[in-house]
Amino acid sequence: MAFGNVYKSKKVLITGNTGFKGSWLSAWLTMLGADVYGYSDGVPTTPSMFDVLKLGTYVHHRDGDIRERETMKSYVQEVRPDFIFHLAAQAIVSESYKNPFDTITTNVVGTASVLEAIRTIDWPCTCVIITSDKAYDNVEWIWGYRETDALGGKDVYSGSKGAAELTIKCYWKSFISNMPNIKFGVARAGNVIGGGDWAQDRIVVDCMKAFSQGKTVEIRCPQSTRPWQHVLEPLSGYLNLGWYLAEGRSENGEAYNFGPRAEQTKTVLDLTKDLALAWGLDAGEAVKVTGNVPFSEATLLKLNCDKALAYLHWHSTYHYEQCIRAIAEWYKAYYVEKKEDMYALTINQIDDYMAVAASEQLVWAL
Ligand SMILES: NC(=O)c1ccc[n+]([C@@H]2O[C@H](COP(=O)([O-])OP(=O)(O)OC[C@H]3O[C@@H](n4cnc5c(N)ncnc54)[C@H](O)[C@@H]3O)[C@@H](O)[C@H]2O)c1
């Protein structure tokens, strides 16, 4: 009965379904009995979670660019989804330095195009729009950011997410709030880690690739701190939000932060060493600090998640150690044990996560 069974036999459209989060969300929704539809511009990496899990056999996938407004609209009209989760984005910070214009068009104009498609919906539909913790204007204070704090962004990726938020807000206020058939929410989460990620310049990916080849991982900004969380944490938040919106349990048109426990704010060095240990390596030998930072990125950004706790009864599930263990298990199954059925392994991990959430009395898991 997870999420009140609200997704069972429902059509759920995910933009960005071939990406890291989109693949996990697709797997979870298939497990919940949903009929999953995906829209993405191809598969972003090789290998990819989408291909490794053979998700193309579990979901209806359509190749397309979210910036193509008419194509996006007609796909939404063709599918007639009960739920939309918008995740498609240029999500890599280093790539935004190489291709700033593309990052802006995908993240801002692409989001506007999804919102245009939502405006054409004339049946009941619940829409969850995913942005990022980086949408906040990072003033590098020690407190967690609240949903009412200023949006902004000094680098292009952050700016594109801040601009996406402003676009979402004006579409909501000008059009979507007047559509009684649409339930609408915005979700902001931070750095996620987990099995199945192969995106460039992500530290866990670099570690897993290096460890699987018996190489040392080089880290360039060892003291950078991030509020690391397993990918299932924000996804449980997105699904929780979709459920509450669909059943009218939470207010329409609101934004929510989904972040980890405070104890999970660790340095890159701590994370890499803990991953090495979980892989069964000597952390001192497996990790080498090179100290060369290639581009400027904000040093600290934490989310205050009191709103999600108060209105959605959501908080994160895993402790840091459980998160590290799950990641090492996933990549070892892929690289070392060469498991054939990574879809089954992923579903098992989701099952474990749901069992821990149920033991913590999280309403969505009961
Ligand atoms: N991974 C993180 O740590 C993190 C943190 C905060 C927010 N987010 C946000 O979560 C969402 C998903 O992130 P992810 O890590 O899965 O990213 P990802 O890079 O793994 O996947 C991005 C997805 O978007 C699709 N896409 C990109 N450009 C597109 C376009 N123009 N048209 C159609 N599809 C396009 C890709 O094909 C892929 O399916 C993004 O909005 C991202 O900004 C991610």
mmCIF file of C-alpha atoms and ligand atoms in Angstrom:
data_model
loop_
_atom_site.group_PDB
_atom_site.id
_atom_site.type_symbol
_atom_site.label_atom_id
_atom_site.label_comp_id
_atom_site.label_asym_id
_atom_site.label_seq_id
_atom_site.Cartn_x
_atom_site.Cartn_y
_atom_site.Cartn_z
ATOM 1 C CA MET A 1 0.000 0.000 0.000
ATOM 2 C CA ALA A 2 2.906 2.385 -0.443
ATOM 3 C CA PHE A 3 1.780 5.928 -1.303
ATOM 4 C CA GLY A 4 -1.823 4.900 -0.612
ATOM 5 C CA ASN A 5 -1.703 2.752 -3.779
ATOM 6 C CA VAL A 6 -2.330 5.954 -5.725
ATOM 7 C CA TYR A 7 0.038 5.005 -8.580
ATOM 8 C CA LYS A 8 -1.377 1.526 -9.224
ATOM 9 C CA SER A 9 -2.650 1.166 -12.813
ATOM 10 C CA LYS A 10 -2.144 4.906 -13.390
ATOM 11 C CA LYS A 11 -0.380 6.426 -16.380
ATOM 12 C CA VAL A 12 2.725 8.222 -15.184
ATOM 13 C CA LEU A 13 4.788 10.324 -17.586
ATOM 14 C CA ILE A 14 8.410 10.998 -16.614
ATOM 15 C CA THR A 15 10.509 13.502 -18.544
ATOM 16 C CA GLY A 16 14.195 12.622 -18.216
ATOM 17 C CA ASN A 17 13.298 8.938 -17.698
ATOM 18 C CA THR A 18 16.614 7.727 -19.136
ATOM 19 C CA GLY A 19 18.702 9.689 -16.607
ATOM 20 C CA PHE A 20 19.922 8.605 -13.199
ATOM 21 C CA LYS A 21 16.938 9.717 -11.135
ATOM 22 C CA GLY A 22 14.458 9.061 -13.932
ATOM 23 C CA SER A 23 15.598 5.433 -14.190
ATOM 24 C CA TRP A 24 15.230 4.810 -10.450
ATOM 25 C CA LEU A 25 11.831 6.524 -10.496
ATOM 26 C CA SER A 26 10.747 4.394 -13.468
ATOM 27 C CA ALA A 27 11.807 1.204 -11.689
ATOM 28 C CA TRP A 28 9.998 2.221 -8.506
ATOM 29 C CA LEU A 29 6.805 3.141 -10.352
ATOM 30 C CA THR A 30 6.760 -0.129 -12.321
ATOM 31 C CA MET A 31 7.092 -1.895 -8.964
ATOM 32 C CA LEU A 32 4.094 0.120 -7.679
ATOM 33 C CA GLY A 33 2.032 -1.114 -10.631
ATOM 34 C CA ALA A 34 2.028 2.123 -12.658
ATOM 35 C CA ASP A 35 1.968 2.263 -16.441
ATOM 36 C CA VAL A 36 5.134 4.311 -17.039
ATOM 37 C CA TYR A 37 5.745 6.585 -20.038
ATOM 38 C CA GLY A 38 9.058 8.326 -20.596
ATOM 39 C CA TYR A 39 10.207 11.269 -22.700
ATOM 40 C CA SER A 40 13.936 12.039 -23.051
ATOM 41 C CA ASP A 41 16.468 13.007 -25.689
ATOM 42 C CA GLY A 42 18.147 9.620 -25.821
ATOM 43 C CA VAL A 43 20.182 7.878 -23.144
ATOM 44 C CA PRO A 44 22.708 10.266 -21.575
ATOM 45 C CA THR A 45 25.581 7.901 -20.690
ATOM 46 C CA THR A 46 27.208 4.600 -21.618
ATOM 47 C CA PRO A 47 26.685 2.485 -19.623
ATOM 48 C CA SER A 48 23.436 3.789 -18.163
ATOM 49 C CA MET A 49 20.988 2.612 -15.551
ATOM 50 C CA PHE A 50 18.276 2.775 -18.226
ATOM 51 C CA ASP A 51 20.084 0.200 -20.394
ATOM 52 C CA VAL A 52 21.544 -1.914 -17.581
ATOM 53 C CA LEU A 53 18.052 -2.418 -16.115
ATOM 54 C CA LYS A 54 16.584 -2.901 -19.620
ATOM 55 C CA LEU A 55 13.989 -0.291 -18.685
ATOM 56 C CA GLY A 56 12.974 0.024 -22.319
ATOM 57 C CA THR A 57 11.150 -3.290 -21.839
ATOM 58 C CA TYR A 58 9.266 -2.071 -18.747
ATOM 59 C CA VAL A 59 8.236 1.445 -19.831
ATOM 60 C CA HIS A 60 6.927 3.143 -22.964
ATOM 61 C CA HIS A 61 9.817 5.346 -24.012
ATOM 62 C CA ARG A 62 9.701 8.195 -26.557
ATOM 63 C CA ASP A 63 12.804 10.006 -27.792
ATOM 64 C CA GLY A 64 12.333 13.756 -27.942
ATOM 65 C CA ASP A 65 13.672 17.123 -26.877
ATOM 66 C CA ILE A 66 11.654 18.923 -24.190
ATOM 67 C CA ARG A 67 12.423 22.206 -25.961
ATOM 68 C CA GLU A 68 10.321 21.080 -28.935
ATOM 69 C CA ARG A 69 7.099 22.577 -27.666
ATOM 70 C CA GLU A 70 4.678 21.071 -30.177
ATOM 71 C CA THR A 71 6.172 17.564 -29.882
ATOM 72 C CA MET A 72 6.056 17.758 -26.099
ATOM 73 C CA LYS A 73 2.430 18.918 -26.183
ATOM 74 C CA SER A 74 1.303 16.227 -28.591
ATOM 75 C CA TYR A 75 3.037 13.508 -26.556
ATOM 76 C CA VAL A 76 1.190 14.635 -23.416
ATOM 77 C CA GLN A 77 -2.077 14.682 -25.384
ATOM 78 C CA GLU A 78 -1.344 11.216 -26.805
ATOM 79 C CA VAL A 79 -0.500 9.628 -23.418
ATOM 80 C CA ARG A 80 -3.113 11.489 -21.316
ATOM 81 C CA PRO A 81 -1.146 10.851 -18.100
ATOM 82 C CA ASP A 82 -2.641 10.863 -14.588
ATOM 83 C CA PHE A 83 0.727 12.031 -13.233
ATOM 84 C CA ILE A 84 3.676 13.936 -14.702
ATOM 85 C CA PHE A 85 7.117 14.050 -13.077
ATOM 86 C CA HIS A 86 9.335 16.561 -14.886
ATOM 87 C CA LEU A 87 12.997 15.645 -14.397
ATOM 88 C CA ALA A 88 14.566 16.274 -17.810
ATOM 89 C CA ALA A 89 17.415 18.757 -17.530
ATOM 90 C CA GLN A 90 21.014 19.472 -18.359
ATOM 91 C CA ALA A 91 22.020 18.402 -14.853
ATOM 92 C CA ILE A 92 25.818 18.469 -14.927
ATOM 93 C CA VAL A 93 27.540 21.526 -13.416
ATOM 94 C CA SER A 94 30.809 21.100 -15.385
ATOM 95 C CA GLU A 95 28.820 20.764 -18.637
ATOM 96 C CA SER A 96 27.083 24.076 -17.881
ATOM 97 C CA TYR A 97 30.515 25.754 -18.030
ATOM 98 C CA LYS A 98 31.162 24.197 -21.445
ATOM 99 C CA ASN A 99 27.684 24.738 -22.886
ATOM 100 C CA PRO A 100 26.000 27.509 -20.919
ATOM 101 C CA PHE A 101 23.480 28.384 -23.641
ATOM 102 C CA ASP A 102 22.315 24.785 -23.987
ATOM 103 C CA THR A 103 21.962 24.517 -20.210
ATOM 104 C CA ILE A 104 19.762 27.623 -20.123
ATOM 105 C CA THR A 105 17.563 26.556 -23.037
ATOM 106 C CA THR A 106 17.077 23.012 -21.699
ATOM 107 C CA ASN A 107 16.488 23.950 -18.082
ATOM 108 C CA VAL A 108 14.485 27.132 -18.567
ATOM 109 C CA VAL A 109 12.876 26.998 -22.030
ATOM 110 C CA GLY A 110 12.495 23.204 -21.741
ATOM 111 C CA THR A 111 10.645 23.616 -18.444
ATOM 112 C CA ALA A 112 8.442 26.313 -20.025
ATOM 113 C CA SER A 113 7.647 23.881 -22.815
ATOM 114 C CA VAL A 114 6.568 21.204 -20.295
ATOM 115 C CA LEU A 115 4.420 23.849 -18.555
ATOM 116 C CA GLU A 116 2.880 24.772 -21.930
ATOM 117 C CA ALA A 117 2.001 21.098 -22.418
ATOM 118 C CA ILE A 118 0.426 21.025 -18.935
ATOM 119 C CA ARG A 119 -1.739 24.003 -19.925
ATOM 120 C CA THR A 120 -3.333 21.906 -22.665
ATOM 121 C CA ILE A 121 -4.462 19.162 -20.254
ATOM 122 C CA ASP A 122 -8.227 18.903 -19.837
ATOM 123 C CA TRP A 123 -8.383 15.813 -17.606
ATOM 124 C CA PRO A 124 -7.337 15.363 -13.944
ATOM 125 C CA CYS A 125 -3.553 15.296 -13.720
ATOM 126 C CA THR A 126 -1.022 15.715 -10.905
ATOM 127 C CA CYS A 127 2.262 17.362 -11.885
ATOM 128 C CA VAL A 128 5.472 17.366 -9.846
ATOM 129 C CA ILE A 129 8.176 19.635 -11.255
ATOM 130 C CA ILE A 130 11.699 18.845 -10.113
ATOM 131 C CA THR A 131 14.301 21.594 -9.839
ATOM 132 C CA SER A 132 17.247 21.594 -7.427
ATOM 133 C CA ASP A 133 18.643 22.890 -4.147
ATOM 134 C CA LYS A 134 20.910 24.963 -6.397
ATOM 135 C CA ALA A 135 17.883 27.089 -7.312
ATOM 136 C CA TYR A 136 18.463 28.968 -4.043
ATOM 137 C CA ASP A 137 20.681 32.022 -3.945
ATOM 138 C CA ASN A 138 23.585 30.479 -2.061
ATOM 139 C CA VAL A 139 24.821 33.043 0.444
ATOM 140 C CA GLU A 140 26.999 30.369 2.068
ATOM 141 C CA TRP A 141 25.422 30.610 5.481
ATOM 142 C CA ILE A 142 25.330 27.662 7.862
ATOM 143 C CA TRP A 143 21.539 27.306 8.063
ATOM 144 C CA GLY A 144 19.374 25.196 5.835
ATOM 145 C CA TYR A 145 17.525 27.063 3.071
ATOM 146 C CA ARG A 146 13.772 27.342 3.433
ATOM 147 C CA GLU A 147 11.244 27.349 0.619
ATOM 148 C CA THR A 148 10.663 31.074 1.173
ATOM 149 C CA ASP A 149 14.342 32.030 0.752
ATOM 150 C CA ALA A 150 15.554 33.962 -2.278
ATOM 151 C CA LEU A 151 16.210 32.090 -5.510
ATOM 152 C CA GLY A 152 19.257 32.831 -7.598
ATOM 153 C CA GLY A 153 22.496 31.190 -8.635
ATOM 154 C CA LYS A 154 25.992 32.457 -9.413
ATOM 155 C CA ASP A 155 27.069 29.712 -11.829
ATOM 156 C CA VAL A 156 25.103 28.881 -14.980
ATOM 157 C CA TYR A 157 23.627 25.600 -13.751
ATOM 158 C CA SER A 158 22.382 27.185 -10.517
ATOM 159 C CA GLY A 159 21.118 30.239 -12.409
ATOM 160 C CA SER A 160 19.249 28.008 -14.861
ATOM 161 C CA LYS A 161 17.517 26.252 -11.960
ATOM 162 C CA GLY A 162 16.679 29.598 -10.303
ATOM 163 C CA ALA A 163 15.314 30.849 -13.631
ATOM 164 C CA ALA A 164 13.329 27.616 -14.078
ATOM 165 C CA GLU A 165 11.750 28.246 -10.667
ATOM 166 C CA LEU A 166 10.717 31.792 -11.649
ATOM 167 C CA THR A 167 9.243 30.412 -14.868
ATOM 168 C CA ILE A 168 7.333 27.750 -12.924
ATOM 169 C CA LYS A 169 6.050 30.354 -10.476
ATOM 170 C CA CYS A 170 4.702 32.697 -13.145
ATOM 171 C CA TYR A 171 3.065 29.839 -15.103
ATOM 172 C CA TRP A 172 1.478 28.655 -11.866
ATOM 173 C CA LYS A 173 0.215 32.107 -10.898
ATOM 174 C CA SER A 174 -0.906 33.164 -14.386
ATOM 175 C CA PHE A 175 -2.414 29.948 -15.758
ATOM 176 C CA ILE A 176 -2.152 26.658 -13.905
ATOM 177 C CA SER A 177 -3.633 27.830 -10.601
ATOM 178 C CA ASN A 178 -6.818 28.563 -12.570
ATOM 179 C CA MET A 179 -7.062 24.974 -13.827
ATOM 180 C CA PRO A 180 -9.182 22.976 -11.323
ATOM 181 C CA ASN A 181 -8.140 19.675 -12.970
ATOM 182 C CA ILE A 182 -4.403 20.204 -12.264
ATOM 183 C CA LYS A 183 -2.660 19.431 -8.989
ATOM 184 C CA PHE A 184 0.787 20.986 -9.015
ATOM 185 C CA GLY A 185 3.901 20.948 -6.845
ATOM 186 C CA VAL A 186 7.603 21.790 -7.036
ATOM 187 C CA ALA A 187 10.340 19.633 -5.526
ATOM 188 C CA ARG A 188 13.848 20.811 -4.623
ATOM 189 C CA ALA A 189 16.497 18.314 -3.594
ATOM 190 C CA GLY A 190 20.258 18.299 -3.390
ATOM 191 C CA ASN A 191 23.119 16.032 -4.406
ATOM 192 C CA VAL A 192 21.964 12.491 -4.820
ATOM 193 C CA ILE A 193 24.068 9.390 -4.921
ATOM 194 C CA GLY A 194 23.242 5.766 -5.559
ATOM 195 C CA GLY A 195 23.884 2.792 -7.768
ATOM 196 C CA GLY A 196 23.393 3.207 -11.500
ATOM 197 C CA ASP A 197 24.867 6.676 -11.956
ATOM 198 C CA TRP A 198 27.425 7.117 -14.742
ATOM 199 C CA ALA A 199 27.193 10.873 -15.266
ATOM 200 C CA GLN A 200 30.479 12.733 -15.739
ATOM 201 C CA ASP A 201 32.205 14.608 -12.904
ATOM 202 C CA ARG A 202 30.197 12.979 -10.141
ATOM 203 C CA ILE A 203 32.375 11.764 -7.300
ATOM 204 C CA VAL A 204 30.610 8.463 -6.605
ATOM 205 C CA VAL A 205 30.815 7.561 -10.281
ATOM 206 C CA ASP A 206 34.553 8.318 -10.336
ATOM 207 C CA CYS A 207 35.072 6.167 -7.213
ATOM 208 C CA MET A 208 33.100 3.193 -8.474
ATOM 209 C CA LYS A 209 34.824 3.229 -11.882
ATOM 210 C CA ALA A 210 38.261 3.463 -10.246
ATOM 211 C CA PHE A 211 37.635 0.813 -7.570
ATOM 212 C CA SER A 212 36.185 -1.628 -10.099
ATOM 213 C CA GLN A 213 39.418 -1.335 -12.146
ATOM 214 C CA GLY A 214 41.704 -1.558 -9.087
ATOM 215 C CA LYS A 215 42.741 2.090 -9.575
ATOM 216 C CA THR A 216 43.155 4.922 -7.086
ATOM 217 C CA VAL A 217 40.523 7.650 -7.233
ATOM 218 C CA GLU A 218 41.854 11.208 -7.441
ATOM 219 C CA ILE A 219 39.898 13.919 -5.677
ATOM 220 C CA ARG A 220 40.325 17.589 -6.373
ATOM 221 C CA CYS A 221 38.233 19.300 -3.705
ATOM 222 C CA PRO A 222 38.494 17.018 -0.652
ATOM 223 C CA GLN A 223 37.065 19.490 1.853
ATOM 224 C CA SER A 224 33.947 20.388 -0.149
ATOM 225 C CA THR A 225 30.950 19.409 1.924
ATOM 226 C CA ARG A 226 27.689 18.170 0.486
ATOM 227 C CA PRO A 227 24.506 16.956 2.130
ATOM 228 C CA TRP A 228 24.758 13.520 0.445
ATOM 229 C CA GLN A 229 21.591 11.486 0.163
ATOM 230 C CA HIS A 230 20.618 8.264 -1.507
ATOM 231 C CA VAL A 231 18.646 8.767 -4.718
ATOM 232 C CA LEU A 232 15.633 7.017 -3.165
ATOM 233 C CA GLU A 233 15.283 9.814 -0.595
ATOM 234 C CA PRO A 234 14.167 12.615 -2.915
ATOM 235 C CA LEU A 235 12.244 10.109 -5.048
ATOM 236 C CA SER A 236 10.214 9.049 -1.998
ATOM 237 C CA GLY A 237 9.605 12.767 -1.455
ATOM 238 C CA TYR A 238 8.447 13.309 -5.071
ATOM 239 C CA LEU A 239 6.128 10.282 -4.887
ATOM 240 C CA ASN A 240 4.855 11.388 -1.462
ATOM 241 C CA LEU A 241 4.137 14.857 -2.858
ATOM 242 C CA GLY A 242 2.359 13.407 -5.916
ATOM 243 C CA TRP A 243 0.213 11.209 -3.667
ATOM 244 C CA TYR A 244 -0.727 14.030 -1.277
ATOM 245 C CA LEU A 245 -1.501 16.410 -4.147
ATOM 246 C CA ALA A 246 -3.611 13.837 -6.011
ATOM 247 C CA GLU A 247 -5.699 13.154 -2.910
ATOM 248 C CA GLY A 248 -5.998 16.835 -1.958
ATOM 249 C CA ARG A 249 -4.023 16.263 1.264
ATOM 250 C CA SER A 250 -1.579 19.077 0.585
ATOM 251 C CA GLU A 251 -1.976 22.576 -0.762
ATOM 252 C CA ASN A 252 -1.765 23.064 -4.502
ATOM 253 C CA GLY A 253 1.094 25.054 -6.080
ATOM 254 C CA GLU A 254 3.632 24.770 -3.263
ATOM 255 C CA ALA A 255 7.373 24.026 -3.331
ATOM 256 C CA TYR A 256 9.025 21.530 -0.978
ATOM 257 C CA ASN A 257 12.619 20.758 -0.022
ATOM 258 C CA PHE A 258 13.687 17.116 0.269
ATOM 259 C CA GLY A 259 17.018 16.666 1.987
ATOM 260 C CA PRO A 260 18.981 14.238 4.129
ATOM 261 C CA ARG A 261 19.538 14.098 7.865
ATOM 262 C CA ALA A 262 21.947 16.755 9.211
ATOM 263 C CA GLU A 263 24.533 14.063 10.032
ATOM 264 C CA GLN A 264 24.895 13.285 6.322
ATOM 265 C CA THR A 265 26.776 16.488 5.561
ATOM 266 C CA LYS A 266 30.210 14.999 4.921
ATOM 267 C CA THR A 267 33.280 16.094 3.045
ATOM 268 C CA VAL A 268 34.161 14.615 -0.338
ATOM 269 C CA LEU A 269 37.165 13.022 1.366
ATOM 270 C CA ASP A 270 34.996 11.286 4.012
ATOM 271 C CA LEU A 271 32.600 10.039 1.350
ATOM 272 C CA THR A 272 35.305 8.614 -0.905
ATOM 273 C CA LYS A 273 37.059 6.899 2.001
ATOM 274 C CA ASP A 274 33.799 5.394 3.273
ATOM 275 C CA LEU A 275 32.990 4.120 -0.215
ATOM 276 C CA ALA A 276 36.465 2.575 -0.444
ATOM 277 C CA LEU A 277 35.951 0.821 2.896
ATOM 278 C CA ALA A 278 32.510 -0.438 1.832
ATOM 279 C CA TRP A 279 34.148 -1.808 -1.341
ATOM 280 C CA GLY A 280 36.605 -3.690 0.878
ATOM 281 C CA LEU A 281 39.653 -1.510 0.142
ATOM 282 C CA ASP A 282 42.246 0.255 2.237
ATOM 283 C CA ALA A 283 40.905 3.850 2.216
ATOM 284 C CA GLY A 284 44.413 5.336 2.477
ATOM 285 C CA GLU A 285 45.540 3.557 -0.682
ATOM 286 C CA ALA A 286 42.313 3.833 -2.687
ATOM 287 C CA VAL A 287 41.941 7.636 -2.423
ATOM 288 C CA LYS A 288 44.474 10.257 -3.520
ATOM 289 C CA VAL A 289 44.011 14.001 -2.973
ATOM 290 C CA THR A 290 45.297 16.118 -5.872
ATOM 291 C CA GLY A 291 43.829 19.439 -4.688
ATOM 292 C CA ASN A 292 43.165 20.901 -8.129
ATOM 293 C CA VAL A 293 39.696 22.492 -8.340
ATOM 294 C CA PRO A 294 38.752 22.916 -12.029
ATOM 295 C CA PHE A 295 35.794 25.286 -11.706
ATOM 296 C CA SER A 296 34.169 27.321 -8.980
ATOM 297 C CA GLU A 297 31.220 25.801 -7.236
ATOM 298 C CA ALA A 298 29.487 26.909 -4.064
ATOM 299 C CA THR A 299 30.918 25.222 -0.982
ATOM 300 C CA LEU A 300 27.896 24.601 1.223
ATOM 301 C CA LEU A 301 24.194 24.349 0.622
ATOM 302 C CA LYS A 302 21.838 22.626 3.009
ATOM 303 C CA LEU A 303 18.083 22.343 2.862
ATOM 304 C CA ASN A 304 15.660 22.883 5.697
ATOM 305 C CA CYS A 305 13.009 20.173 5.260
ATOM 306 C CA ASP A 306 10.609 21.158 8.038
ATOM 307 C CA LYS A 307 7.867 21.985 5.528
ATOM 308 C CA ALA A 308 7.935 18.483 4.012
ATOM 309 C CA LEU A 309 7.804 17.022 7.518
ATOM 310 C CA ALA A 310 4.917 19.240 8.623
ATOM 311 C CA TYR A 311 2.704 18.987 5.521
ATOM 312 C CA LEU A 312 3.743 15.755 3.794
ATOM 313 C CA HIS A 313 4.876 13.808 6.880
ATOM 314 C CA TRP A 314 8.087 13.079 5.003
ATOM 315 C CA HIS A 315 11.611 12.859 6.288
ATOM 316 C CA SER A 316 14.591 10.997 4.924
ATOM 317 C CA THR A 317 14.915 7.309 5.685
ATOM 318 C CA TYR A 318 18.492 6.095 5.441
ATOM 319 C CA HIS A 319 21.378 6.897 7.720
ATOM 320 C CA TYR A 320 24.648 7.699 5.989
ATOM 321 C CA GLU A 321 26.070 4.183 6.549
ATOM 322 C CA GLN A 322 22.991 2.522 4.968
ATOM 323 C CA CYS A 323 23.344 4.804 1.975
ATOM 324 C CA ILE A 324 27.036 3.958 1.493
ATOM 325 C CA ARG A 325 26.339 0.223 1.843
ATOM 326 C CA ALA A 326 23.541 0.297 -0.743
ATOM 327 C CA ILE A 327 25.769 2.108 -3.267
ATOM 328 C CA ALA A 328 28.687 -0.300 -2.886
ATOM 329 C CA GLU A 329 26.299 -3.280 -3.137
ATOM 330 C CA TRP A 330 24.791 -1.994 -6.396
ATOM 331 C CA TYR A 331 28.079 -1.322 -8.217
ATOM 332 C CA LYS A 332 29.724 -4.499 -6.924
ATOM 333 C CA ALA A 333 26.774 -6.499 -8.264
ATOM 334 C CA TYR A 334 27.307 -4.834 -11.643
ATOM 335 C CA TYR A 335 31.108 -4.713 -11.912
ATOM 336 C CA VAL A 336 32.335 -7.602 -9.751
ATOM 337 C CA GLU A 337 29.514 -10.162 -9.568
ATOM 338 C CA LYS A 338 28.387 -9.245 -13.113
ATOM 339 C CA LYS A 339 24.743 -9.846 -12.123
ATOM 340 C CA GLU A 340 22.488 -10.404 -15.112
ATOM 341 C CA ASP A 341 19.263 -9.091 -13.615
ATOM 342 C CA MET A 342 20.101 -5.632 -12.311
ATOM 343 C CA TYR A 343 16.396 -4.696 -12.489
ATOM 344 C CA ALA A 344 15.682 -7.362 -9.812
ATOM 345 C CA LEU A 345 18.589 -6.159 -7.679
ATOM 346 C CA THR A 346 17.339 -2.565 -7.943
ATOM 347 C CA ILE A 347 13.801 -3.601 -6.994
ATOM 348 C CA ASN A 348 15.264 -5.447 -3.983
ATOM 349 C CA GLN A 349 17.072 -2.280 -2.937
ATOM 350 C CA ILE A 350 13.826 -0.300 -3.239
ATOM 351 C CA ASP A 351 12.078 -2.999 -1.165
ATOM 352 C CA ASP A 352 14.750 -2.702 1.544
ATOM 353 C CA TYR A 353 14.426 1.066 1.547
ATOM 354 C CA MET A 354 10.629 0.814 1.876
ATOM 355 C CA ALA A 355 10.968 -1.652 4.755
ATOM 356 C CA VAL A 356 13.276 0.733 6.641
ATOM 357 C CA ALA A 357 10.864 3.617 5.947
ATOM 358 C CA ALA A 358 7.946 1.515 7.258
ATOM 359 C CA SER A 359 9.912 0.669 10.409
ATOM 360 C CA GLU A 360 10.383 4.419 10.895
ATOM 361 C CA GLN A 361 6.603 4.873 10.585
ATOM 362 C CA LEU A 362 6.810 7.058 7.481
ATOM 363 C CA VAL A 363 3.196 7.292 6.296
ATOM 364 C CA TRP A 364 4.014 6.779 2.627
ATOM 365 C CA ALA A 365 5.523 3.354 3.371
ATOM 366 C CA LEU A 366 2.754 2.004 5.618
HETATM 367 N N1 LIG B 1 21.694 14.128 -9.629
HETATM 368 C C1 LIG B 1 21.708 15.084 -8.699
HETATM 369 O O1 LIG B 1 22.547 15.074 -7.777
HETATM 370 C C2 LIG B 1 20.658 16.175 -8.727
HETATM 371 C C3 LIG B 1 20.635 17.101 -7.676
HETATM 372 C C4 LIG B 1 19.657 18.095 -7.672
HETATM 373 C C5 LIG B 1 18.744 18.170 -8.714
HETATM 374 N N2 LIG B 1 18.796 17.279 -9.729
HETATM 375 C C6 LIG B 1 17.787 17.415 -10.782
HETATM 376 O O2 LIG B 1 17.062 16.193 -10.929
HETATM 377 C C7 LIG B 1 16.734 16.006 -12.310
HETATM 378 C C8 LIG B 1 17.277 14.676 -12.800
HETATM 379 O O3 LIG B 1 18.678 14.639 -12.603
HETATM 380 P P1 LIG B 1 19.581 13.391 -13.005
HETATM 381 O O4 LIG B 1 20.682 13.331 -12.034
HETATM 382 O O5 LIG B 1 18.722 12.215 -13.203
HETATM 383 O O6 LIG B 1 20.165 13.881 -14.403
HETATM 384 P P2 LIG B 1 20.734 13.028 -15.627
HETATM 385 O O7 LIG B 1 21.725 13.890 -16.317
HETATM 386 O O8 LIG B 1 21.160 11.681 -15.180
HETATM 387 O O9 LIG B 1 19.457 12.839 -16.566
HETATM 388 C C9 LIG B 1 18.908 13.917 -17.286
HETATM 389 C C10 LIG B 1 17.749 13.400 -18.111
HETATM 390 O O10 LIG B 1 17.193 14.497 -18.843
HETATM 391 C C11 LIG B 1 17.195 14.160 -20.240
HETATM 392 N N3 LIG B 1 17.394 15.391 -21.012
HETATM 393 C C12 LIG B 1 18.411 16.276 -20.937
HETATM 394 N N4 LIG B 1 18.222 17.270 -21.824
HETATM 395 C C13 LIG B 1 17.040 17.011 -22.445
HETATM 396 C C14 LIG B 1 16.297 17.659 -23.457
HETATM 397 N N5 LIG B 1 16.703 18.814 -23.990
HETATM 398 N N6 LIG B 1 15.141 17.091 -23.865
HETATM 399 C C15 LIG B 1 14.712 15.917 -23.346
HETATM 400 N N7 LIG B 1 15.374 15.258 -22.382
HETATM 401 C C16 LIG B 1 16.522 15.801 -21.936
HETATM 402 C C17 LIG B 1 18.324 13.152 -20.422
HETATM 403 O O11 LIG B 1 18.147 12.401 -21.610
HETATM 404 C C18 LIG B 1 18.135 12.337 -19.153
HETATM 405 O O12 LIG B 1 17.070 11.445 -19.325
HETATM 406 C C19 LIG B 1 17.292 17.218 -13.050
HETATM 407 O O13 LIG B 1 16.315 18.220 -13.118
HETATM 408 C C20 LIG B 1 18.417 17.662 -12.151
HETATM 409 O O14 LIG B 1 18.770 19.009 -12.357
HETATM 410 C C21 LIG B 1 19.731 16.276 -9.761
#
